[in-house]
């Protein structure tokens, strides 16, 4: 008599699955609990998806867990909160004085400071939110909020550079200065407040900086924000002094120099944050290294083809990758996966998903 087939496992996605079914993909199970590199070793796991997805987290009061931000847990957060309080108080006083005295310039400058305070508040929110753990909705966590905050600050500063250039052109065409004495007093006060912010974030007061973490981008954007406002105030003070000496077109010259300086300060940050948001390939890995890895994998006798190789930076210091490999029917999937994971671990790709297909 023919013996009955042994019972086969039940999979909710595919129904009854036997031991010879090749619809299951081997992948490395990523860890979304932190962004630190995983310990050495392949760490292979079997998954029923071509792209390894995180294990769903329990939905026990997610809203409360998300709201519990430790707003002043770090020194940069406390310093930024103090800087925000000073700028908000100063802009409120400037707005009140401008409305009571009918000074349009003061009202305009107060609105400029208020908008800047809003952007810095978003940077503070990003610092706090980035400390929360990943959940079932944001499986990678909230680290990219700091990249987004840095990009927003950079975009605002580029707009500031453009507005200063327009103001310089307007002064040249009108051939007169619009910066009265009360605006110079405002510029001096604003300069003192912003210099305090530059001192707070002085370790990031560089144009080209190596971003190793997401908070590096956010802190650098805050430093550039207050530095650009300081340069703007200093330019207005210098223009007023030159005009008092009788130098013609001093305002045009000073505002033009400030506009170019702000643009050159901000453009590297704008490119870096934009590249991360556009999921560019990891900048610390040369493109030739990825090509070399692809050739080494294809050279294996068990591998027929490598396709859909994609690599990007989730945030600075956390590279993600996925690729599809077609292997021979008689090949050992696990040995191929161990070899591939070893190649990309040497490049710093620790969060890697691999799909294998039999040819």
Tab-separated table of C-alpha atoms in Angstrom:
chain	number	residue	atom	x	y	z
A	1	UNK	CA	0.000	0.000	0.000
A	2	UNK	CA	1.165	3.508	-0.754
A	3	UNK	CA	2.105	5.380	2.330
A	4	UNK	CA	0.248	8.628	3.056
A	5	UNK	CA	2.130	11.850	2.500
A	6	UNK	CA	3.325	13.490	5.682
A	7	UNK	CA	1.306	16.545	6.749
A	8	UNK	CA	2.583	19.832	5.336
A	9	UNK	CA	2.874	23.166	7.092
A	10	UNK	CA	0.194	25.771	6.632
A	11	UNK	CA	1.157	29.290	5.627
A	12	UNK	CA	-1.560	31.977	5.816
A	13	UNK	CA	-0.292	33.686	2.673
A	14	UNK	CA	0.248	30.672	0.431
A	15	UNK	CA	-1.905	27.908	1.904
A	16	UNK	CA	-0.342	24.491	2.357
A	17	UNK	CA	3.387	24.699	1.688
A	18	UNK	CA	5.624	21.696	1.247
A	19	UNK	CA	9.318	21.395	1.909
A	20	UNK	CA	10.116	21.698	-1.815
A	21	UNK	CA	8.193	24.933	-2.326
A	22	UNK	CA	10.601	27.672	-3.473
A	23	UNK	CA	8.234	30.591	-2.997
A	24	UNK	CA	9.852	31.454	0.278
A	25	UNK	CA	12.736	33.923	0.096
A	26	UNK	CA	15.781	33.982	2.305
A	27	UNK	CA	16.648	37.352	3.698
A	28	UNK	CA	18.460	38.918	6.502
A	29	UNK	CA	16.013	40.060	9.128
A	30	UNK	CA	16.763	43.758	9.798
A	31	UNK	CA	16.604	45.314	13.183
A	32	UNK	CA	14.603	48.509	13.459
A	33	UNK	CA	15.045	48.984	17.181
A	34	UNK	CA	18.198	51.044	16.688
A	35	UNK	CA	20.490	52.363	14.007
A	36	UNK	CA	23.666	50.846	15.416
A	37	UNK	CA	25.502	48.295	13.258
A	38	UNK	CA	24.554	44.672	13.788
A	39	UNK	CA	27.103	42.243	15.218
A	40	UNK	CA	29.106	40.153	12.751
A	41	UNK	CA	27.539	37.073	11.243
A	42	UNK	CA	24.981	36.551	8.516
A	43	UNK	CA	21.947	36.370	10.768
A	44	UNK	CA	19.806	34.700	8.106
A	45	UNK	CA	16.105	34.244	8.540
A	46	UNK	CA	13.363	32.770	6.401
A	47	UNK	CA	10.631	35.124	5.339
A	48	UNK	CA	7.523	34.802	3.178
A	49	UNK	CA	8.176	38.115	1.424
A	50	UNK	CA	10.601	39.091	-1.294
A	51	UNK	CA	11.492	42.160	0.766
A	52	UNK	CA	12.137	41.665	4.430
A	53	UNK	CA	9.545	43.577	6.435
A	54	UNK	CA	9.746	44.343	10.140
A	55	UNK	CA	7.839	42.245	12.608
A	56	UNK	CA	4.633	44.131	13.492
A	57	UNK	CA	4.913	45.708	16.890
A	58	UNK	CA	2.117	45.422	19.425
A	59	UNK	CA	-0.336	48.269	19.176
A	60	UNK	CA	-0.553	48.955	22.898
A	61	UNK	CA	-1.255	52.638	23.358
A	62	UNK	CA	0.940	53.914	20.482
A	63	UNK	CA	-0.363	57.458	20.743
A	64	UNK	CA	0.751	57.855	24.355
A	65	UNK	CA	4.154	56.416	23.574
A	66	UNK	CA	4.625	58.870	20.711
A	67	UNK	CA	3.694	61.930	22.750
A	68	UNK	CA	6.148	61.299	25.571
A	69	UNK	CA	8.987	63.328	24.110
A	70	UNK	CA	11.801	64.280	26.436
A	71	UNK	CA	11.952	67.831	25.176
A	72	UNK	CA	14.924	69.098	27.192
A	73	UNK	CA	16.813	65.828	27.596
A	74	UNK	CA	20.032	66.975	25.886
A	75	UNK	CA	22.176	70.079	26.022
A	76	UNK	CA	21.546	71.102	22.360
A	77	UNK	CA	17.796	70.936	23.007
A	78	UNK	CA	18.074	73.124	26.105
A	79	UNK	CA	20.269	75.620	24.287
A	80	UNK	CA	17.918	75.791	21.328
A	81	UNK	CA	14.935	76.271	23.657
A	82	UNK	CA	16.716	79.206	25.332
A	83	UNK	CA	17.583	80.717	21.941
A	84	UNK	CA	13.961	80.346	20.818
A	85	UNK	CA	12.704	82.052	23.975
A	86	UNK	CA	15.031	85.031	23.458
A	87	UNK	CA	14.149	85.399	19.759
A	88	UNK	CA	10.426	85.084	20.422
A	89	UNK	CA	10.514	87.727	23.166
A	90	UNK	CA	12.571	90.077	21.015
A	91	UNK	CA	10.341	89.664	17.943
A	92	UNK	CA	7.227	90.296	20.067
A	93	UNK	CA	8.727	93.525	21.448
A	94	UNK	CA	9.844	94.616	17.973
A	95	UNK	CA	6.407	93.938	16.530
A	96	UNK	CA	4.681	95.886	19.300
A	97	UNK	CA	7.014	98.873	18.897
A	98	UNK	CA	6.610	98.796	15.122
A	99	UNK	CA	2.806	98.769	15.348
A	100	UNK	CA	2.671	101.540	17.963
A	101	UNK	CA	5.119	103.834	16.142
A	102	UNK	CA	4.029	102.967	12.603
A	103	UNK	CA	7.496	101.702	11.598
A	104	UNK	CA	6.948	99.337	8.696
A	105	UNK	CA	10.584	98.224	8.754
A	106	UNK	CA	10.304	97.013	12.345
A	107	UNK	CA	7.100	95.109	11.611
A	108	UNK	CA	8.692	93.472	8.578
A	109	UNK	CA	11.782	92.466	10.563
A	110	UNK	CA	9.590	91.111	13.372
A	111	UNK	CA	7.742	88.872	10.923
A	112	UNK	CA	11.068	87.688	9.539
A	113	UNK	CA	12.217	86.728	13.043
A	114	UNK	CA	8.903	85.036	13.800
A	115	UNK	CA	9.166	82.878	10.689
A	116	UNK	CA	12.728	81.957	11.643
A	117	UNK	CA	11.551	81.012	15.137
A	118	UNK	CA	8.978	78.710	13.556
A	119	UNK	CA	11.689	76.883	11.624
A	120	UNK	CA	13.887	76.560	14.705
A	121	UNK	CA	10.864	75.225	16.615
A	122	UNK	CA	10.511	72.517	13.984
A	123	UNK	CA	14.196	71.672	14.512
A	124	UNK	CA	13.547	71.351	18.252
A	125	UNK	CA	10.520	69.138	17.577
A	126	UNK	CA	12.626	66.960	15.281
A	127	UNK	CA	15.252	66.539	18.021
A	128	UNK	CA	12.587	65.353	20.446
A	129	UNK	CA	10.669	63.153	18.005
A	130	UNK	CA	13.830	61.440	16.747
A	131	UNK	CA	14.330	59.981	20.224
A	132	UNK	CA	11.114	57.942	20.057
A	133	UNK	CA	11.229	54.285	19.091
A	134	UNK	CA	9.918	52.876	15.790
A	135	UNK	CA	6.311	51.743	15.737
A	136	UNK	CA	4.034	49.808	13.411
A	137	UNK	CA	3.428	52.883	11.222
A	138	UNK	CA	6.923	54.392	11.083
A	139	UNK	CA	8.898	51.157	11.045
A	140	UNK	CA	12.217	52.915	10.448
A	141	UNK	CA	11.595	55.370	13.268
A	142	UNK	CA	11.606	59.171	13.177
A	143	UNK	CA	15.284	59.867	12.555
A	144	UNK	CA	14.594	61.365	9.133
A	145	UNK	CA	12.672	64.202	10.775
A	146	UNK	CA	16.033	65.757	11.616
A	147	UNK	CA	17.092	65.521	7.968
A	148	UNK	CA	13.799	67.127	6.935
A	149	UNK	CA	14.264	69.917	9.500
A	150	UNK	CA	17.775	70.588	8.183
A	151	UNK	CA	16.473	70.665	4.593
A	152	UNK	CA	13.732	73.131	5.606
A	153	UNK	CA	16.253	75.428	7.284
A	154	UNK	CA	18.520	75.279	4.236
A	155	UNK	CA	15.615	76.121	1.927
A	156	UNK	CA	14.661	79.126	4.064
A	157	UNK	CA	18.247	80.414	4.047
A	158	UNK	CA	18.429	80.113	0.266
A	159	UNK	CA	15.260	82.205	0.097
A	160	UNK	CA	16.900	84.704	2.466
A	161	UNK	CA	19.901	84.915	0.150
A	162	UNK	CA	17.608	85.596	-2.806
A	163	UNK	CA	15.638	88.283	-0.907
A	164	UNK	CA	18.857	90.048	0.101
A	165	UNK	CA	19.957	90.084	-3.537
A	166	UNK	CA	16.608	91.597	-4.545
A	167	UNK	CA	16.886	94.178	-1.760
A	168	UNK	CA	20.378	95.092	-2.944
A	169	UNK	CA	19.140	95.537	-6.510
A	170	UNK	CA	16.236	97.664	-5.290
A	171	UNK	CA	18.612	99.943	-3.367
A	172	UNK	CA	20.776	100.318	-6.463
A	173	UNK	CA	17.806	101.262	-8.649
A	174	UNK	CA	16.295	103.676	-6.107
A	175	UNK	CA	19.726	105.120	-5.221
A	176	UNK	CA	18.726	105.650	-1.609
A	177	UNK	CA	19.005	103.814	1.685
A	178	UNK	CA	15.967	102.441	3.468
A	179	UNK	CA	17.860	101.498	6.630
A	180	UNK	CA	17.075	104.181	9.189
A	181	UNK	CA	18.594	104.523	12.632
A	182	UNK	CA	15.878	102.507	14.370
A	183	UNK	CA	16.604	99.595	12.020
A	184	UNK	CA	20.291	99.771	12.926
A	185	UNK	CA	19.394	99.488	16.613
A	186	UNK	CA	17.264	96.467	15.762
A	187	UNK	CA	20.121	94.940	13.769
A	188	UNK	CA	22.564	95.370	16.680
A	189	UNK	CA	20.175	93.710	19.142
A	190	UNK	CA	19.429	90.891	16.721
A	191	UNK	CA	23.160	90.383	16.132
A	192	UNK	CA	23.817	89.960	19.859
A	193	UNK	CA	21.055	87.358	20.220
A	194	UNK	CA	22.213	85.391	17.174
A	195	UNK	CA	25.854	85.463	18.280
A	196	UNK	CA	24.703	83.642	21.398
A	197	UNK	CA	23.214	80.958	19.144
A	198	UNK	CA	26.459	80.728	17.161
A	199	UNK	CA	28.315	80.194	20.436
A	200	UNK	CA	25.867	77.460	21.459
A	201	UNK	CA	26.419	75.505	18.215
A	202	UNK	CA	29.983	76.639	17.508
A	203	UNK	CA	31.213	73.050	16.978
A	204	UNK	CA	29.099	72.959	13.777
A	205	UNK	CA	30.243	76.374	12.476
A	206	UNK	CA	31.838	74.947	9.342
A	207	UNK	CA	30.783	74.960	5.704
A	208	UNK	CA	31.770	71.405	4.760
A	209	UNK	CA	31.135	68.963	7.585
A	210	UNK	CA	31.044	65.169	7.580
A	211	UNK	CA	27.571	64.050	8.626
A	212	UNK	CA	27.825	60.804	10.593
A	213	UNK	CA	24.367	60.997	12.196
A	214	UNK	CA	21.032	62.618	11.412
A	215	UNK	CA	21.385	65.053	14.316
A	216	UNK	CA	24.603	66.372	12.760
A	217	UNK	CA	22.577	67.739	9.852
A	218	UNK	CA	19.987	69.296	12.150
A	219	UNK	CA	22.554	70.915	14.453
A	220	UNK	CA	24.528	72.211	11.465
A	221	UNK	CA	21.387	73.751	9.970
A	222	UNK	CA	20.616	75.520	13.262
A	223	UNK	CA	24.150	76.903	13.392
A	224	UNK	CA	23.940	78.107	9.798
A	225	UNK	CA	20.530	79.659	10.476
A	226	UNK	CA	21.758	81.852	13.335
A	227	UNK	CA	25.060	82.490	11.549
A	228	UNK	CA	23.270	83.724	8.426
A	229	UNK	CA	21.070	86.020	10.514
A	230	UNK	CA	24.211	87.323	12.231
A	231	UNK	CA	25.900	88.010	8.899
A	232	UNK	CA	22.753	89.781	7.689
A	233	UNK	CA	22.637	92.032	10.777
A	234	UNK	CA	26.362	92.729	10.517
A	235	UNK	CA	25.938	93.659	6.858
A	236	UNK	CA	23.208	96.183	7.706
A	237	UNK	CA	25.364	97.730	10.448
A	238	UNK	CA	28.378	97.943	8.142
A	239	UNK	CA	26.284	99.501	5.363
A	240	UNK	CA	24.977	102.150	7.762
A	241	UNK	CA	28.500	102.982	8.879
A	242	UNK	CA	29.751	103.279	5.288
A	243	UNK	CA	26.815	105.541	4.408
A	244	UNK	CA	27.638	107.794	7.374
A	245	UNK	CA	31.142	108.144	5.921
A	246	UNK	CA	29.665	109.273	2.616
A	247	UNK	CA	30.437	106.130	0.613
A	248	UNK	CA	27.937	105.775	-2.216
A	249	UNK	CA	26.211	102.456	-2.955
A	250	UNK	CA	27.538	101.043	0.334
A	251	UNK	CA	24.228	99.306	1.002
A	252	UNK	CA	24.265	97.652	-2.417
A	253	UNK	CA	27.787	96.371	-1.840
A	254	UNK	CA	27.183	95.061	1.698
A	255	UNK	CA	23.878	93.369	0.939
A	256	UNK	CA	25.335	91.799	-2.203
A	257	UNK	CA	28.284	90.383	-0.255
A	258	UNK	CA	25.958	89.042	2.464
A	259	UNK	CA	23.714	87.423	-0.153
A	260	UNK	CA	26.637	85.590	-1.762
A	261	UNK	CA	28.057	84.575	1.638
A	262	UNK	CA	24.746	83.085	2.817
A	263	UNK	CA	24.339	81.208	-0.446
A	264	UNK	CA	27.824	79.685	-0.226
A	265	UNK	CA	27.324	78.726	3.429
A	266	UNK	CA	24.009	76.962	2.871
A	267	UNK	CA	24.408	75.269	-0.498
A	268	UNK	CA	26.478	72.272	0.756
A	269	UNK	CA	23.872	71.531	3.450
A	270	UNK	CA	21.044	71.877	0.929
A	271	UNK	CA	22.696	69.352	-1.395
A	272	UNK	CA	23.489	66.884	1.401
A	273	UNK	CA	19.977	66.866	2.875
A	274	UNK	CA	18.362	66.754	-0.560
A	275	UNK	CA	20.478	63.749	-1.517
A	276	UNK	CA	19.388	61.842	1.590
A	277	UNK	CA	15.713	62.643	1.008
A	278	UNK	CA	16.078	61.537	-2.638
A	279	UNK	CA	17.636	58.254	-1.412
A	280	UNK	CA	20.968	58.668	-3.129
A	281	UNK	CA	23.506	55.837	-2.853
A	282	UNK	CA	25.625	55.965	0.339
A	283	UNK	CA	28.185	58.699	-0.104
A	284	UNK	CA	30.900	56.887	1.849
A	285	UNK	CA	30.896	54.003	-0.662
A	286	UNK	CA	32.276	54.713	-4.171
A	287	UNK	CA	30.091	53.509	-7.072
A	288	UNK	CA	32.956	51.321	-8.295
A	289	UNK	CA	32.721	49.294	-5.067
A	290	UNK	CA	29.097	48.369	-5.783
A	291	UNK	CA	30.013	47.403	-9.346
A	292	UNK	CA	32.864	45.251	-8.066
A	293	UNK	CA	30.581	43.473	-5.582
A	294	UNK	CA	28.078	42.761	-8.354
A	295	UNK	CA	30.796	41.235	-10.505
A	296	UNK	CA	32.071	39.093	-7.632
A	297	UNK	CA	28.576	37.758	-6.965
A	298	UNK	CA	27.978	37.019	-10.657
A	299	UNK	CA	31.316	35.193	-10.820
A	300	UNK	CA	30.081	32.583	-8.327
A	301	UNK	CA	29.286	29.313	-10.105
A	302	UNK	CA	25.983	28.968	-8.206
A	303	UNK	CA	24.757	32.429	-9.299
A	304	UNK	CA	23.197	33.054	-12.706
A	305	UNK	CA	22.205	36.736	-12.459
A	306	UNK	CA	22.095	39.709	-10.094
A	307	UNK	CA	19.300	42.229	-10.639
A	308	UNK	CA	17.469	45.086	-8.904
A	309	UNK	CA	20.426	46.073	-6.731
A	310	UNK	CA	19.389	49.221	-4.859
A	311	UNK	CA	21.274	50.974	-2.054
A	312	UNK	CA	20.470	54.214	-0.264
A	313	UNK	CA	20.979	56.133	2.969
A	314	UNK	CA	18.023	56.172	5.314
A	315	UNK	CA	19.891	58.744	7.403
A	316	UNK	CA	23.621	59.489	7.549
A	317	UNK	CA	25.328	56.478	9.067
A	318	UNK	CA	22.508	54.024	8.254
A	319	UNK	CA	22.724	52.458	4.801
A	320	UNK	CA	19.992	50.180	3.429
A	321	UNK	CA	20.120	47.834	0.451
A	322	UNK	CA	18.130	45.204	-1.398
A	323	UNK	CA	18.900	43.008	-4.394
A	324	UNK	CA	17.575	39.975	-6.252
A	325	UNK	CA	19.769	36.981	-7.143
A	326	UNK	CA	18.919	34.166	-9.572
A	327	UNK	CA	20.691	30.954	-8.552
A	328	UNK	CA	20.919	27.476	-10.018
A	329	UNK	CA	18.453	24.785	-8.988
A	330	UNK	CA	21.173	22.624	-7.443
A	331	UNK	CA	22.814	25.434	-5.518
A	332	UNK	CA	22.896	25.991	-1.777
A	333	UNK	CA	21.024	29.210	-1.042
A	334	UNK	CA	22.505	29.689	2.405
A	335	UNK	CA	26.123	29.609	1.280
A	336	UNK	CA	25.365	32.172	-1.440
A	337	UNK	CA	23.571	34.435	1.036
A	338	UNK	CA	26.417	34.237	3.538
A	339	UNK	CA	28.892	35.198	0.826
A	340	UNK	CA	26.789	38.141	-0.403
A	341	UNK	CA	26.137	39.465	3.092
A	342	UNK	CA	29.859	39.305	3.831
A	343	UNK	CA	30.683	41.359	0.738
A	344	UNK	CA	28.257	44.153	1.536
A	345	UNK	CA	29.022	44.178	5.257
A	346	UNK	CA	32.579	45.128	4.327
A	347	UNK	CA	31.115	48.168	2.530
A	348	UNK	CA	29.050	49.202	5.555
A	349	UNK	CA	25.672	47.924	4.305
A	350	UNK	CA	24.375	46.220	7.441
A	351	UNK	CA	20.644	46.444	6.645
A	352	UNK	CA	20.440	44.245	3.548
A	353	UNK	CA	17.544	42.282	2.040
A	354	UNK	CA	18.191	39.550	-0.538
A	355	UNK	CA	15.671	37.652	-2.650
A	356	UNK	CA	16.763	34.399	-4.279
A	357	UNK	CA	15.096	32.811	-7.300
A	358	UNK	CA	15.761	29.421	-8.848
A	359	UNK	CA	16.480	29.285	-12.555
